[in-house]
Coordinates of C-alpha atoms and ligand atoms in Angstrom, one line a residue:
X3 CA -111.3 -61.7 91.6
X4 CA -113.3 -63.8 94.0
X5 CA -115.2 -62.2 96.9
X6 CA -115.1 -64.8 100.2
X7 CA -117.6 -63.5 103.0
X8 CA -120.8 -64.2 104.8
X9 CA -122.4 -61.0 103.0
X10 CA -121.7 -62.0 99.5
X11 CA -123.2 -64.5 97.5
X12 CA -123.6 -65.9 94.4
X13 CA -127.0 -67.2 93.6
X14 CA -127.3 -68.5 90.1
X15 CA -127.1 -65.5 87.9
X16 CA -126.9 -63.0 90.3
X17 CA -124.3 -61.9 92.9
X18 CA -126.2 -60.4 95.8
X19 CA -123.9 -58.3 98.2
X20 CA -125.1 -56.8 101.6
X21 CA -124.2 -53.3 102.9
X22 CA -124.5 -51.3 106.1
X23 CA -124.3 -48.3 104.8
X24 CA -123.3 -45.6 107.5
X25 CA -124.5 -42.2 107.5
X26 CA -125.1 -39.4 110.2
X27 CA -128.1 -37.3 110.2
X28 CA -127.6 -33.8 111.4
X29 CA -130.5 -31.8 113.4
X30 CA -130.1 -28.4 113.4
X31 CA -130.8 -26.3 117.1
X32 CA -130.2 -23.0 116.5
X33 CA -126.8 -22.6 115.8
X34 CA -125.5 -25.7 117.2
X35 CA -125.8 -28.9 115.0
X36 CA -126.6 -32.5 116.1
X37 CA -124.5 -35.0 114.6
X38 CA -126.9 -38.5 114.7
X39 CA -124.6 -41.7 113.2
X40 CA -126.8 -44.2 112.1
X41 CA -126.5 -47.4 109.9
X42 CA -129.0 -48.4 107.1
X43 CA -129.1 -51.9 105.6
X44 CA -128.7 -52.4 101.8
X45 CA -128.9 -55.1 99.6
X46 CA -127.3 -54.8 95.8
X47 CA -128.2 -57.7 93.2
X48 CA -126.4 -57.6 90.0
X49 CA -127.1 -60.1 87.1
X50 CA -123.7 -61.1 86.0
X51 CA -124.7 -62.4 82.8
X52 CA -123.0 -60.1 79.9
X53 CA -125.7 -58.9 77.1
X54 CA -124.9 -58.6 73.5
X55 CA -125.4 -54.7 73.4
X56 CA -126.3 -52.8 70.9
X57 CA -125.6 -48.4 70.8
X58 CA -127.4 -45.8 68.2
X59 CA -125.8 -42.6 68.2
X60 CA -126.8 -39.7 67.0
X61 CA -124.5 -37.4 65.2
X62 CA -122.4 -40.6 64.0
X63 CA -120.8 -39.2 61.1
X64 CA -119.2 -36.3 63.7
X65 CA -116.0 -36.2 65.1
X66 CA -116.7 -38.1 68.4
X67 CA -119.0 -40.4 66.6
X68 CA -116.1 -41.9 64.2
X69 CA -113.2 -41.7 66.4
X70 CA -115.5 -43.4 69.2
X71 CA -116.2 -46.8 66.0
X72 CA -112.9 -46.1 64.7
X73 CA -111.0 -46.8 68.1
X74 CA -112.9 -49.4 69.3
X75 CA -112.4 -51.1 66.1
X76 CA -108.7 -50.5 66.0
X77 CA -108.7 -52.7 69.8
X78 CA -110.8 -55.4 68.4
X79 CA -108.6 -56.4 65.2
X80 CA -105.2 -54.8 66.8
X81 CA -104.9 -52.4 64.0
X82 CA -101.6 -51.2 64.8
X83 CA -100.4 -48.1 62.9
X84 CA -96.5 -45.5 61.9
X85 CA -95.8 -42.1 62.9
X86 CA -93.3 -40.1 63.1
X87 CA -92.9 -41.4 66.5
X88 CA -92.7 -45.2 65.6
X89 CA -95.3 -48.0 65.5
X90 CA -98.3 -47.9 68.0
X91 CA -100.8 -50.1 69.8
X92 CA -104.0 -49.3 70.1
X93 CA -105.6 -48.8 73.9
X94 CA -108.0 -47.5 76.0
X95 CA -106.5 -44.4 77.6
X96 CA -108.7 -41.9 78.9
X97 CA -111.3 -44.7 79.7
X98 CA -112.4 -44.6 83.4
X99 CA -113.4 -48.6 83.0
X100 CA -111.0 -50.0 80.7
X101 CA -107.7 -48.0 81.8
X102 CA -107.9 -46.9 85.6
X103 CA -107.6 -49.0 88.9
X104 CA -109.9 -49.9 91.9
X105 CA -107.9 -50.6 95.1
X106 CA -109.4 -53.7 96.3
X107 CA -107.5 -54.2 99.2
X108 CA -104.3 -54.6 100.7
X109 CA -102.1 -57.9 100.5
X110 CA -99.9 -57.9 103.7
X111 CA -98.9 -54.5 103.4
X112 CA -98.9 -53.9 100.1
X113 CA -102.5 -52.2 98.3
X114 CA -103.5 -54.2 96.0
X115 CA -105.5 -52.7 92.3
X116 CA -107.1 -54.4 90.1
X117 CA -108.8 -52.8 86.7
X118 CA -112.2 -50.9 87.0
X119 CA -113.6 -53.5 84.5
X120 CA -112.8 -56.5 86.3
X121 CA -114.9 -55.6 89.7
X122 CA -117.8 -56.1 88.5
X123 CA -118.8 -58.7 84.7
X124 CA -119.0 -55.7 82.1
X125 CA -119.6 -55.7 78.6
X126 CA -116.3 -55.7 76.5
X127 CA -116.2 -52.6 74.2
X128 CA -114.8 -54.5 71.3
X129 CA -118.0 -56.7 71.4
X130 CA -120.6 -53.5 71.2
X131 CA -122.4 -53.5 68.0
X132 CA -122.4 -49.7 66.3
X133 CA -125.3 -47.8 64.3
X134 CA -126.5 -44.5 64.4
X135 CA -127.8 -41.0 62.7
X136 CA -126.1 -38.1 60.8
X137 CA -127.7 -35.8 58.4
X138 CA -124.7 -35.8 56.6
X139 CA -124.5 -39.0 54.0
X140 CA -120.2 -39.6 54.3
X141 CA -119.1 -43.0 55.2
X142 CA -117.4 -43.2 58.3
X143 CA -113.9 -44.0 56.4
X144 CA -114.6 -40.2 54.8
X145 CA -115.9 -39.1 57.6
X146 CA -113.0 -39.6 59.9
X147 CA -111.0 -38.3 57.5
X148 CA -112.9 -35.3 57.2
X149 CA -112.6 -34.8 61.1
X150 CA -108.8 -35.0 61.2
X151 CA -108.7 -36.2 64.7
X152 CA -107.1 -39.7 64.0
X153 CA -103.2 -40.5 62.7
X154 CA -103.7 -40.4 58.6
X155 CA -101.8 -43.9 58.2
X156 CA -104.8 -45.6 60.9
X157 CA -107.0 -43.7 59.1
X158 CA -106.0 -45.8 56.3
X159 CA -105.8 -48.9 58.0
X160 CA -109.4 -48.8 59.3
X161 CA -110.7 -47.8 55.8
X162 CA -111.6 -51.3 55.3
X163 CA -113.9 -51.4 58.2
X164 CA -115.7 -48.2 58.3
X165 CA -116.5 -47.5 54.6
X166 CA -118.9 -50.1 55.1
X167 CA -120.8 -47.9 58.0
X168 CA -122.8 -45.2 56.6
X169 CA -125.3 -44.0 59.4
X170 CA -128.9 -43.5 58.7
X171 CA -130.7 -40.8 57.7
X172 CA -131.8 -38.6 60.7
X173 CA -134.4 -35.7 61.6
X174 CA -133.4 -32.0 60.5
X175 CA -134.9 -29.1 62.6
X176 CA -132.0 -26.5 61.3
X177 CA -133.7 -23.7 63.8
X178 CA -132.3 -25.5 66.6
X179 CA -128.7 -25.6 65.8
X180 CA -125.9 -23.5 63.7
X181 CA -127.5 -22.4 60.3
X182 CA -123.5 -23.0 59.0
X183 CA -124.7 -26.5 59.5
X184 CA -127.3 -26.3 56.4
X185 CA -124.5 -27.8 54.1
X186 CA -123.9 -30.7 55.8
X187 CA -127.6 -31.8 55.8
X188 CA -127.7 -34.0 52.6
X189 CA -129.5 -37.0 54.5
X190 CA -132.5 -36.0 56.2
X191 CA -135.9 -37.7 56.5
X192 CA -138.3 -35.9 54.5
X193 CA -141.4 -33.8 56.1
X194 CA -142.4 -31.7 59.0
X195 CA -144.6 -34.4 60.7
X196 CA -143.0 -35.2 63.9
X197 CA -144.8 -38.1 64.7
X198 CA -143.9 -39.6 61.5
X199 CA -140.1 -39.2 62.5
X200 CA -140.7 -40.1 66.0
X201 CA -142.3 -43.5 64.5
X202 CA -139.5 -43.9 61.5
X203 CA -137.1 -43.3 64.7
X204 CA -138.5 -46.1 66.2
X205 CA -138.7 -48.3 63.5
X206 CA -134.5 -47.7 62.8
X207 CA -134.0 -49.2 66.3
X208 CA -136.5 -51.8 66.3
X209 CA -134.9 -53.3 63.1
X210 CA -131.0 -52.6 64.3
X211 CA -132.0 -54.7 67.5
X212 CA -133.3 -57.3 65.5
X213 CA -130.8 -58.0 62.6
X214 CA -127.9 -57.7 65.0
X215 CA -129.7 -60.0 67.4
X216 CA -128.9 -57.7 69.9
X217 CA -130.1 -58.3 73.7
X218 CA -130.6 -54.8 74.4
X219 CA -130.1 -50.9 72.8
X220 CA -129.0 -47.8 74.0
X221 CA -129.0 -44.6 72.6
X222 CA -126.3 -41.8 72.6
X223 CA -126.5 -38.1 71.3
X224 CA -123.3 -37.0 70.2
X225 CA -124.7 -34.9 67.5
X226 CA -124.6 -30.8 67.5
X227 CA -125.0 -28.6 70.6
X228 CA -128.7 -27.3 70.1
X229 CA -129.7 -24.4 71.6
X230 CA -131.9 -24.9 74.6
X231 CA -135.9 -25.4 73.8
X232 CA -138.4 -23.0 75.1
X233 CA -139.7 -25.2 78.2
X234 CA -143.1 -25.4 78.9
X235 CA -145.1 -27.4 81.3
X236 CA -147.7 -27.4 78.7
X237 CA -145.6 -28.5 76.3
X238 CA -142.8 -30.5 77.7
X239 CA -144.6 -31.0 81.2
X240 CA -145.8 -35.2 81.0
X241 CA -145.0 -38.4 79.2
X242 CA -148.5 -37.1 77.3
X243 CA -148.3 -33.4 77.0
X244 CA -145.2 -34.3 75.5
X245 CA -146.2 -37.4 72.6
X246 CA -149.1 -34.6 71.7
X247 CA -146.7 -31.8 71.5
X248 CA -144.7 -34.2 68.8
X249 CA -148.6 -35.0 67.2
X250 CA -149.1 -31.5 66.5
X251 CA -145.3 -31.1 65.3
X252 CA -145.1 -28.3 67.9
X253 CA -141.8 -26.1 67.0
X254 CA -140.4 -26.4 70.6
X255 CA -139.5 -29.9 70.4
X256 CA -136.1 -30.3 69.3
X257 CA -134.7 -33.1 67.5
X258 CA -132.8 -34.6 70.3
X259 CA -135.8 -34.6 72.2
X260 CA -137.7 -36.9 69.2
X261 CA -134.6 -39.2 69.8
X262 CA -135.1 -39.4 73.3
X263 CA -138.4 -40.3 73.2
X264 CA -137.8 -42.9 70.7
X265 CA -135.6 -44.6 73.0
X266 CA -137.7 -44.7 75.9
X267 CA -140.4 -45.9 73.8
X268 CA -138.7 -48.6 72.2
X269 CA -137.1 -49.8 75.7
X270 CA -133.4 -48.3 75.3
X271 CA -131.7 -45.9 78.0
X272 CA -131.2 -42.6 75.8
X273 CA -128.1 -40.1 77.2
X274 CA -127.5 -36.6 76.1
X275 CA -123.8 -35.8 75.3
X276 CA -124.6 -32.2 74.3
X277 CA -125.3 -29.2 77.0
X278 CA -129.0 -28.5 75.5
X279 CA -132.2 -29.1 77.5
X280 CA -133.0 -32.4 76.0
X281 CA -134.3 -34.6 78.9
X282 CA -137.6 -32.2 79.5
X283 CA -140.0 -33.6 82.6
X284 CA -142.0 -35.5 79.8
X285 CA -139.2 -37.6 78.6
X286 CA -139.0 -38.5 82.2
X287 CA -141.7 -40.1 82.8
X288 CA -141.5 -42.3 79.9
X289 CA -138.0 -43.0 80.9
X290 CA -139.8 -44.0 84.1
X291 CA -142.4 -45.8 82.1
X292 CA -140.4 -48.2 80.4
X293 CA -137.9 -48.9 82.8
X294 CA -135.1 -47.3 81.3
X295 CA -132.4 -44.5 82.3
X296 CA -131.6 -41.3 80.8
X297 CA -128.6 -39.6 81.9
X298 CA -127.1 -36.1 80.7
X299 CA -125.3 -33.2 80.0
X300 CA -122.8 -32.7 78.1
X301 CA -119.3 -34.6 78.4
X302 CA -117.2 -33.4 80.6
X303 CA -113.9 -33.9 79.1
X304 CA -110.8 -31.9 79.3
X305 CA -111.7 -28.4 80.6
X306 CA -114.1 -28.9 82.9
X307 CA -112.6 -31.6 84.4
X308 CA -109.6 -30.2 85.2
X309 CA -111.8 -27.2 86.1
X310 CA -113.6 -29.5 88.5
X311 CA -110.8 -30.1 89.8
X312 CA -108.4 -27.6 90.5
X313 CA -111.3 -25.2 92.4
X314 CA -111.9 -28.7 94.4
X315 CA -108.5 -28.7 95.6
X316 CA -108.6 -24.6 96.5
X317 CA -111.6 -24.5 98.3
X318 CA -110.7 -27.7 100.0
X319 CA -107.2 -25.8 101.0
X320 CA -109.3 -23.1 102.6
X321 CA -108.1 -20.9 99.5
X322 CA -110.6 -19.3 98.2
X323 CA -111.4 -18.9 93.9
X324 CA -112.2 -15.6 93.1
X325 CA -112.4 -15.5 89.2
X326 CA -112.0 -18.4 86.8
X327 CA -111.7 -16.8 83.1
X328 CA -111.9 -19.5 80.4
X329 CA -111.2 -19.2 76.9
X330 CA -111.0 -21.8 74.4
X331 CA -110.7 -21.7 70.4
X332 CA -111.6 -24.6 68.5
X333 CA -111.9 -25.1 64.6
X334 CA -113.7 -28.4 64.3
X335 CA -117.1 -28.7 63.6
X336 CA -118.4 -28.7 66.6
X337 CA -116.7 -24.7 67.0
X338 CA -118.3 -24.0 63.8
X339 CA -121.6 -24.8 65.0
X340 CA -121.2 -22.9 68.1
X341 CA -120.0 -19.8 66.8
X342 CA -123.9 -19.0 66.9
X343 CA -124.9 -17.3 69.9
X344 CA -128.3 -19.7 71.0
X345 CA -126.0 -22.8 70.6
X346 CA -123.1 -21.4 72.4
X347 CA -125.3 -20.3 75.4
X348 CA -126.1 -24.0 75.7
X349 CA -122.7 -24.5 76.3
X350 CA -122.0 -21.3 78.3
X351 CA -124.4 -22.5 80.6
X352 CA -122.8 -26.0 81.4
X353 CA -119.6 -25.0 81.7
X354 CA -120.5 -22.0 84.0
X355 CA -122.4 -24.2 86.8
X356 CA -119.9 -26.7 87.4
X357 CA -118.6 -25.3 90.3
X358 CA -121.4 -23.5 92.2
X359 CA -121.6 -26.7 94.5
X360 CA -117.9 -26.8 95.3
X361 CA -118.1 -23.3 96.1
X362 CA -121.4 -23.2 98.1
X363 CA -120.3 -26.2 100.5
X364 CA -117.3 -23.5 102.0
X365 CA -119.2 -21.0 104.4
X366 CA -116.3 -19.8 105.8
X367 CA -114.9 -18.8 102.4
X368 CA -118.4 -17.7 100.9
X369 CA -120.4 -16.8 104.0
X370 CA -123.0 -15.1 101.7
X371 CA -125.1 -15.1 98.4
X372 CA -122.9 -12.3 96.8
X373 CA -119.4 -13.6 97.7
X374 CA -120.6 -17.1 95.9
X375 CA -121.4 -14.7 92.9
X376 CA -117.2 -15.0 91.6
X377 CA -116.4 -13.7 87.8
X378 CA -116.6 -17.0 86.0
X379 CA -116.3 -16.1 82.2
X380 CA -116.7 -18.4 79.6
X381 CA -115.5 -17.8 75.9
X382 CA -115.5 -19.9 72.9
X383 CA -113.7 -18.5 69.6
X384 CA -114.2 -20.3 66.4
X385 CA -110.8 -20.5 64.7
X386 CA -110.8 -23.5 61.4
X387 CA -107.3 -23.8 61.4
X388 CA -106.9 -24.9 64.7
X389 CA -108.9 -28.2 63.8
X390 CA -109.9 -30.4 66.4
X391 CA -106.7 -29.3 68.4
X392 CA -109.0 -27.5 70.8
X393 CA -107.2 -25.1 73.1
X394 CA -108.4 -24.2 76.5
X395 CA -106.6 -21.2 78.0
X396 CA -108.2 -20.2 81.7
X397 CA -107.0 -18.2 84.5
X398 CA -107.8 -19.3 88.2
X399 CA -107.7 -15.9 90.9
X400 CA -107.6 -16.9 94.5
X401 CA -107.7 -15.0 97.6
X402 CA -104.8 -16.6 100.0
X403 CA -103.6 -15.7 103.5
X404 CA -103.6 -12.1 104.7
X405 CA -105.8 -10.6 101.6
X406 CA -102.7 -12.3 99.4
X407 CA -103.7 -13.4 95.6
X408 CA -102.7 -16.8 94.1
X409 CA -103.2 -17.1 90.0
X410 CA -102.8 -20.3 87.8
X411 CA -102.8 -20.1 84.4
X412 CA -103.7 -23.7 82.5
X413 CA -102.6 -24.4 78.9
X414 CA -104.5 -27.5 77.6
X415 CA -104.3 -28.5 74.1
X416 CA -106.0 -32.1 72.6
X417 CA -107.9 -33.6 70.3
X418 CA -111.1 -32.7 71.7
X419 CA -112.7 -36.0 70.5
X420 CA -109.5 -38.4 71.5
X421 CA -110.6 -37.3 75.3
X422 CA -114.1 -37.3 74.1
X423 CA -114.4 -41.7 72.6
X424 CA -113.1 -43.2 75.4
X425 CA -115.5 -41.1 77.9
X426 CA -118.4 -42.2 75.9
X427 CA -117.4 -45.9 76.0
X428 CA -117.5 -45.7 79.3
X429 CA -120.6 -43.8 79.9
X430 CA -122.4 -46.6 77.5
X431 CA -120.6 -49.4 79.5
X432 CA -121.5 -48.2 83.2
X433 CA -125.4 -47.4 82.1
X434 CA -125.7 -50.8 80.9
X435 CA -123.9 -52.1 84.0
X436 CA -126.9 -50.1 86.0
X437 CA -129.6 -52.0 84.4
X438 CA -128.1 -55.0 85.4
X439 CA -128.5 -53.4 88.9
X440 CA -131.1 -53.6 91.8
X441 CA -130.8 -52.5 95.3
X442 CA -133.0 -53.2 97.9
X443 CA -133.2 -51.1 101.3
X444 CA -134.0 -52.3 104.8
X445 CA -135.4 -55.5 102.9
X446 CA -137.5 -53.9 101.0
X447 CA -138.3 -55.4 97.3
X448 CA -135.6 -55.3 94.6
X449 CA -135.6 -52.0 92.7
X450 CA -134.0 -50.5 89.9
X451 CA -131.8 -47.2 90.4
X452 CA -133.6 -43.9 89.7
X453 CA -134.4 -43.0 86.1
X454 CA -132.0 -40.2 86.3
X455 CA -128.7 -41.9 86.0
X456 CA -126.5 -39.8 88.5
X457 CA -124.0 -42.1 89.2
X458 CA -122.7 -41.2 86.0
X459 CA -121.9 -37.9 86.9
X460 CA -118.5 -37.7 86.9
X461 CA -118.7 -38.1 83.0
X462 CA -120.7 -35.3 82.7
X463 CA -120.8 -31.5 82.8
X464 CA -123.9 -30.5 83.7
X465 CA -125.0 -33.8 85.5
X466 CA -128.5 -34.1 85.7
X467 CA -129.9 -35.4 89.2
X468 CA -132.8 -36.8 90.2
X469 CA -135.5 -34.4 91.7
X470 CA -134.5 -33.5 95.0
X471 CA -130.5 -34.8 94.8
X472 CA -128.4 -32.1 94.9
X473 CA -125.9 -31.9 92.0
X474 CA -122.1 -33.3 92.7
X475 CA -119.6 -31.5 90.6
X476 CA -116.1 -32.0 92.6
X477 CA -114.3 -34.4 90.8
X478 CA -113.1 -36.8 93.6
X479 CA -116.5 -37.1 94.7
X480 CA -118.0 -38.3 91.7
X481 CA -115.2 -40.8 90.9
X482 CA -115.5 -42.3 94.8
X483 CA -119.3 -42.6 94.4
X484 CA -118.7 -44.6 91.2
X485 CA -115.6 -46.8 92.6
X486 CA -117.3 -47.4 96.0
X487 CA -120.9 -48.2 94.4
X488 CA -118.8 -50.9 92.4
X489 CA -117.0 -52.2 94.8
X490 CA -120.1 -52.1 97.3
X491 CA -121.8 -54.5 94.6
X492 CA -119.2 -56.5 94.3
X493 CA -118.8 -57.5 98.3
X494 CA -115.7 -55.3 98.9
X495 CA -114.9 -53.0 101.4
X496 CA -115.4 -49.1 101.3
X497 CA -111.8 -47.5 101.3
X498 CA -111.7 -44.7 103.9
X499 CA -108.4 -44.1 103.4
X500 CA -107.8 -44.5 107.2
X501 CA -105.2 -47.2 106.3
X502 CA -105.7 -48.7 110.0
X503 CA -104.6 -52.4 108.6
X504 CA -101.3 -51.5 107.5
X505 CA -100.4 -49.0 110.3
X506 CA -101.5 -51.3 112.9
X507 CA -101.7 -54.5 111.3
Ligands
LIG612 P1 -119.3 -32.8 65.2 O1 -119.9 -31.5 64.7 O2 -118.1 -33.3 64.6 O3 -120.4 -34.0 65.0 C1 -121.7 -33.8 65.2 C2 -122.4 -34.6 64.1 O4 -123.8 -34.5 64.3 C3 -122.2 -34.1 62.7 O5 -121.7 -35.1 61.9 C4 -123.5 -33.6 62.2 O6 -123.7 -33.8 60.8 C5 -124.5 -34.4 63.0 N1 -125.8 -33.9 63.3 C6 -126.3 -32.7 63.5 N2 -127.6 -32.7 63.7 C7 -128.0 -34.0 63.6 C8 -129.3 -34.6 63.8 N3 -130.4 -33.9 64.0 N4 -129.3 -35.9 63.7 C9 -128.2 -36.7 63.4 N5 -127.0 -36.1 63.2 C10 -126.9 -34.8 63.4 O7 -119.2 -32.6 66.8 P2 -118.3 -33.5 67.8 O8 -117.0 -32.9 68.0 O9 -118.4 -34.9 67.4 O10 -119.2 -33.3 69.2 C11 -120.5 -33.8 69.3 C12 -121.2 -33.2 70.4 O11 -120.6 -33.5 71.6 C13 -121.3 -31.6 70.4 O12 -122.6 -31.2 70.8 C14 -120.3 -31.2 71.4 O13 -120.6 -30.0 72.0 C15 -120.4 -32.3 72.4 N6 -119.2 -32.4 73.2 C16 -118.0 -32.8 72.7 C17 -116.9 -32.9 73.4 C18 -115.6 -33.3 72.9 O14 -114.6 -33.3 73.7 N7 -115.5 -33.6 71.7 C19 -117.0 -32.6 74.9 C20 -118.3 -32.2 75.4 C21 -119.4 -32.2 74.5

C-alpha cells in the first residue's frame, strides 16, 4: 500500500504523516454545556526500518510461554499437523495484527481492507528471536507437553525445535505466589540478595542481545499471577527509593518487579501479562529514564473481552446491566496457582474493574454513585481435570423498558492459552512498533509516546494509563484508537463511518 498526498511523506527512513486532529472542548455553565470544536496539528514520524527483535519472557516454560514459541515456530517452518479432523495449517488466528483488517478506503464503491500488518512496516513474528525464565528446569518440548494445550501429533512435530529451548534459571520469592507452586521450582538462582538477582537479571539480557545480535529486547511476564505487593511510597515511591528497596532485599518487592526493573535498566520495554501490581511509581520513572515503555495488566483474553463487550453494547442501547455473575473453572496451572486467596484477589480485582468506565459514562442509566455500585461477582474454581479447557460461565441482568429484566447467559470454553499466544504476539509487535514512533504537536520537537503504553489497551484487562488518562475499557473503543492511530501514521484517513463517498459519491 502506497499513500499519495501532500501530508505524507517519505523522508529517507522515516514516513512523516500530518494530522488535524479535531476535538471539541466542552465548558461547563451551570447546567448547560458549551460544545467548543477545535482542530490541533499533529505530526507522526515513524522509522520504517524493521529491527531484529529479540523477547525474554518470564514464566517460559508455562502454558502461554510454549504455546506462544511453539506456534510461532509451527508458521515459520509450516509444520503442518493430523487430527481427527484432517490435516491443518498453521495461522495466526486470534492475532489482532497478523489476522484482522483495516478498512483503508473505498474503491468506487466498494470498501476496500487491507491486513492490520501491512499499514504500517512491522516486525514479522516468525523472525522474533525467543528466550526467557522459568523456575521450573523442563524443555519446552516437555513442557508443552506437560501443558496439554497443543494437538499431541504437533506436539511431536515441534519436538525437534523446542527441546533445544530450555529457559534460564529465574528468581524465586514463593511468598508471593501459590505455595502449590514449591514443586515446580527446581531452577532458581540461589540467595536472598536482590540486587544480586536484579544484576544476574541483567546480565541474562545483556548476553541474549548480544549472541543473537539482536537490535533491540523486550521483556514479557507471562509467569504466575502474584499477589499484589504492599505499596509504599517509601518503598516503591521513585526510580531510587525503589533500586534501595532491591539493595536492602526488602520483602515487598516481588519478583516481577526485579524483572521489571531489569528491563528498564538494560534499555528493553518490560509488560506485565499478570493482574498483580508490578509497574509500581518507581519502575516508572526508570521506564521514563531509559526511554522505554511499560505496558500492563493482565491479558485480556476470552472473558473479559467478550465481557467488555457485551455491557458496551447494553449500555450503549440505553439497557441498562444490573448484575454480571462470573464463574470460571480451570485446571491448568495457572488455576492451580490461583486457588490461593492473595493470588486470586489479583485476579478478582482486574476482572472486576473492567467495566466501571462503560458504566459511569451513562448518567441517565446510573445517575448516581450507588446505582454504578451493580453486583459484579467474580469466581474462579480450581478443577485439574478440566485442563486448560477453561470454562467461563457468567450471567448478564439488565433492567429494559418499563422496569422489564433482560438476562444472557454466556458459555465459553477454550484453551485459555490458544487465545492467550496470539494476543501476546501482538502485544510484543505493536510495543515495538511504538518505539519506532514520534509525534510532534503544533510543531513542537519530535517525542516519544508516554512511558505508559495505553494504546495497547485493548489487549489488556486492567489497562494501565498514564497519570491523569482516564482508563478505556469498551472494547470498540480501544480497537478504533489502535486502527485509527495506525492508519493516522500511515497518511490515511480517519473512518467515521459516515460513508458520505459512497452515498453521495
Ligand atoms: P502457567 O502456570 O502455565 O505458566 C506460568 C509459568 O511461570 C510456569 O511455568 C512457572 O513455573 C513460571 N514461573 C512462576 N514464577 C516464576 C518466576 N518468578 N520466574 C520465572 N518463571 C516463573 O500459566 P499460564 O497459563 O501460562 O499463564 C501465565 C500468566 O498469564 C498467569 O499469570 C495468568 O493469570 C496470566 N494470564 C493468562 C491468560 C490466558 O488466557 N492463558 C489470560 C490472562 C492472563
Amino acid at each position: 500500500m502506497k499513500v499519495q498526498s501532500t501530508t505524507t511523506q517519505q523522508d529517507n527512513h522515516f514516513l512523516i504523516s500530518d494530522y488535524d486532529y479535531k476535538s471539541t472542548n466542552i465548558e461547563k455553565n451551570g447546567d448547560k454545556y458549551i460544545a467548543k470544536p477545535q482542530i490541533t496539528n499533529f505530526k507522526f514520524k515513524t522509522d520504517t526500518r524493521i529491527p531484529k527483535l529479540g523477547v525474554m519472557l518470564v514464566g517460559w516454560g508455562g502454558n502461554n510461554g510454549t504455546t506462544l514459541t511453539g506456534g510461532i515456530l509451527a508458521n515459520k517452518f509450516n509444520v503442518t499437523w493430523n487430527s481427527r479432523r484432517g490435516t491443518h495449517q498453521p495461522n495466526f488466528y486470534g492475532s489482532l495484527t497478523q489476522s484482522s483488517v483495516i478498512k483503508i478506503g473505498t474503491c468506487n464503491t466498494e470498501e476496500v481492507f487491507v491486513p492490520f500488518k501491512d499499514v504500517l512496516p512491522m516486525v514479522n513474528p516468525c523472525d522474533i528471536v525467543f528466550g526467557g525464565w522459568d523456575i521450573n528446569s523442563m524443555n519446552l518440548a516437555d513442557a508443552m507437553n506437560r501443558a496439554q494445550v497443543v494437538e499431541y501429533d504437533l506436539q511431536q512435530k515441534l519436538r525437534p525445535y523446542l527441546e533445544k529451548l530450555v529457559p534460564l534459571p529465574s528468581i524465586y520469592y514463593p511468598d508471593f505466589i501459590a505455595a502449590n507452586q514449591g514443586d515446580r521450582a527446581d531452577n532458581v538462582i540461589p540467595g536472598n540478595n536482590k540486587l544480586e538477582h536484579l544484576n544476574i537479571i541483567r546480565k541474562n539480557i545483556a548476553d541474549f542481545k548480544q549472541q543473537n545480535n539482536l537490535d533491540k529486547v523486550i521483556l514479557l511476564w507471562t509467569a504466575n499471577t502474584e499477589r499484589f505487593c504492599v505499596e509504599d511510597p517509601n518503598i516503591h515511591g521513585t526510580a531510587e527509593k525503589l533500586l534501595k528497596s532491591i539493595e536492602s532485599s526488602h520483602p515487598e518487592i516481588s519478583a516481577s518487579t526485579i524483572f521489571a526493573c531489569a528491563a528498564c535498566l538494560e534499555g528493553c520495554s518490560f509488560i506485565n501479562g499478570s493482574p498483580q501490581n508490578t509497574i509500581v511509581p518507581g519502575v516508572i520513572e526508570l521506564a521514563e529514564k531509559a526511554g522505554v515503555f511499560v505496558a500492563g495488566d493482565d491479558f485480556k483474553t476470552g472473558q473479559t473481552k467478550f465481557k467488555t463487550c457485551l455491557v458496551e453494547y447494553l449500555v450503549g442501547a440505553g439497557i441498562k446491566p444490573k448484575a454480571i455473575i462470573s464463574y470460571n473453572h480451570l485446571g491448568n496451572n495457572d488455576g492451580k496457582n490461583l486457588s490461593q486467596e492473595s493470588c486470586f484477589k489479583s485476579k478478582e480485582r482486574s476482572k472486576k474493574t473492567c467495566v466501571d468506565d462503560i458504566l459511569e459514562s451513562n448518567k441517565v442509566l446510573y445517575p448516581t454513585e450507588e446505582e454504578l455500585n451493580i453486583d459484579h461477582t467474580i469466581v474462579i474454581k480450581y478443577c485439574p481435570e478440566t485442563g486448560d479447557s477453561k470454562k467461563a460461565m457468567d450471567e448478564y441482568i439488565a433492567e429494559i423498558f418499563l422496569g422489564g429484566r433482560q438476562t444472557f447467559a454466556v458459555y465459553n470454553v477454550c484453551e485459555d492459552s490458544l487465545l492467550a499466544a496470539p494476543l501476546i504476539m501482538d502485544l510484543l509487535l505493536l510495543c515495538e512498533l511504538f518505539e519506532r514512533i514520534q509525534f510532534s504537536k503544533d510543531s513542537s520537537e519530535f517525542q516519544r509516546f508516554d512511558t505508559v503504553l495505553s494504546w495497547l489497551s485493548y489487549l489488556m484487562k486492567a489497562p494501565k494509563s498514564e497519570s491523569g488518562i482516564t482508563t478505556i475499557n469498551a472494547l470498540s473503543r480501544q480497537r478504533a484508537m489502535l486502527e485509527n492511530l495506525v492508519k493516522v501514521c500511515a497518511g490515511l484517513t480517519v473512518d467515521d463511518n459516515l460513508r458520505l463517498e459512497v452515498r453521495y459519491g
